[in-house]
Amino acid sequence: MFDPVIAPSGTLLGLLQRGRGDGTLHALTAPRAEALAALNHCVLHDPRHDWQVENRSLYYARLYLDLNGELDAIEAHLFDPEDVLDADESRTGLALAVLGHLASYGRLDALRLLRRYAAHGVNWAWALDELALRDDDAGLRALAAPVLARFPHNAEGDAELAVAVRDAFEPRPWRLWADDPRESIATRVRAAHETGSFDRWQRQMSPTGPRPGWSVRAVFEWAQQGVERGAALHVPAARCLTAVAGPEDRPEIVEAARSGDEGARCTALRYLADGNDPEALGLIEGAVTNGSTPVVEAAVAAFERLRSLAAVDLARRWVHRPDALGAAAGRVLACRGGTKDRDLVLAALREAVRGEGPDAPTLWTLVDGTGRLGIVCAAPVLRHIYRETASSHLRGRAARALAATDPSFAAGFAIECLWDCEETTRELAARHAETGDNRVVERLRRLAADPAEEDEVQTAVRSRFGPDAPAV
């Protein structure tokens, strides 16, 4: 999947792509055709940088409801000939998830579309998972024949069916089909269940990787084999070292951290940092100076895991370095520094935004640290990150930091956060948004009554309406 193209934050499309609450508020006041065009664009061209963790489906589904939006564009997208050519879940996953939420709100057209796609679409398993949560038994039983028809009646087809049953995210349809009155369906699904269970048992009985009795050298070799296969194994390898290494092995591990091959060096650095070894800091600095890119990344990650006062003291010196270790030092101070480190963390935050933009990965930790340390003068930078970042998770972190640093948050961004795509951001807003704006009270009541809303959000809303709550 290519990185999505995100429109400017001041446009309706840009707001909706980011999942901002202002996107919904602007869409509801824009011409309906324009709002639906922007909404369809977002659903059909997933705007998330990390589609597996960022939320958009409920956000977009609620807007379809508010706009009474038709589903013609989604239907055309799902059944486009490209569906056969591009089986990547990211092409249709967001549209199917939106349909799932719409079905839970009682949209029968969404339910029918999900059923049709489960029977004929390439990403049928996702559609079936959505139906497993929303459809009735009769609807699911009607899908048994078309779904099983995807798997030929031969050894290869039976093996693929067993994998599909074993790996199903929602098991309800398969359990229904195992008890189907049609013997041909029930027999085949039961056999697939048994094969999948046996395969799982075989994997558990024949594990790969480290075993009891391995030596330090064997663990290093296993980590290097991962490097040669393109798999980073130094993190599990470091955990293995904890189990197999004794005090007598320390010289070998220190030497590996200093000059070993890539797998061994990354593993040793991680192990020594996790154990707060006195030589870890010097070895980390050396690795950043002369190591390969994976070694540098492992060294930086190891440094950020150190919890010692010595590591924090060194971070105050290293934070001025113009390299990866300097950036990591800023994050260490954000996590574990004190009030005297506020200026250093603020400088690191500003430099990250200036040098890498509002989506820089390092900002996640720096934004959290800014809120933790209560750096009030960081509010303008946090507001910029909030507005511009394409990551709804980072925006939520910026909102949390603003709640701790910006006195205007409750009457400003907190209000639009009530419509945000991320439930943690809506929860924050439910606790902080000032109720002088009539939209706030109405929105809180709607969230409290919405069966699709997360429990944490509704708990926060109830805290505003309880007997001990301030007047709403």
Coordinates of C-alpha atoms in Angstrom, one line a residue, residues 30 74 86 126 133 265 290 360 453:
A30 CA -21.0 22.2 3.9
I74 CA -18.8 2.0 -1.8
D86 CA -5.7 -6.3 -5.9
W126 CA -13.2 -9.4 6.5
L133 CA -20.9 -9.4 14.8
R265 CA 26.0 -6.9 18.5
N290 CA 30.8 3.0 14.1
A360 CA 7.9 12.7 12.9
E453 CA -19.6 4.1 21.6

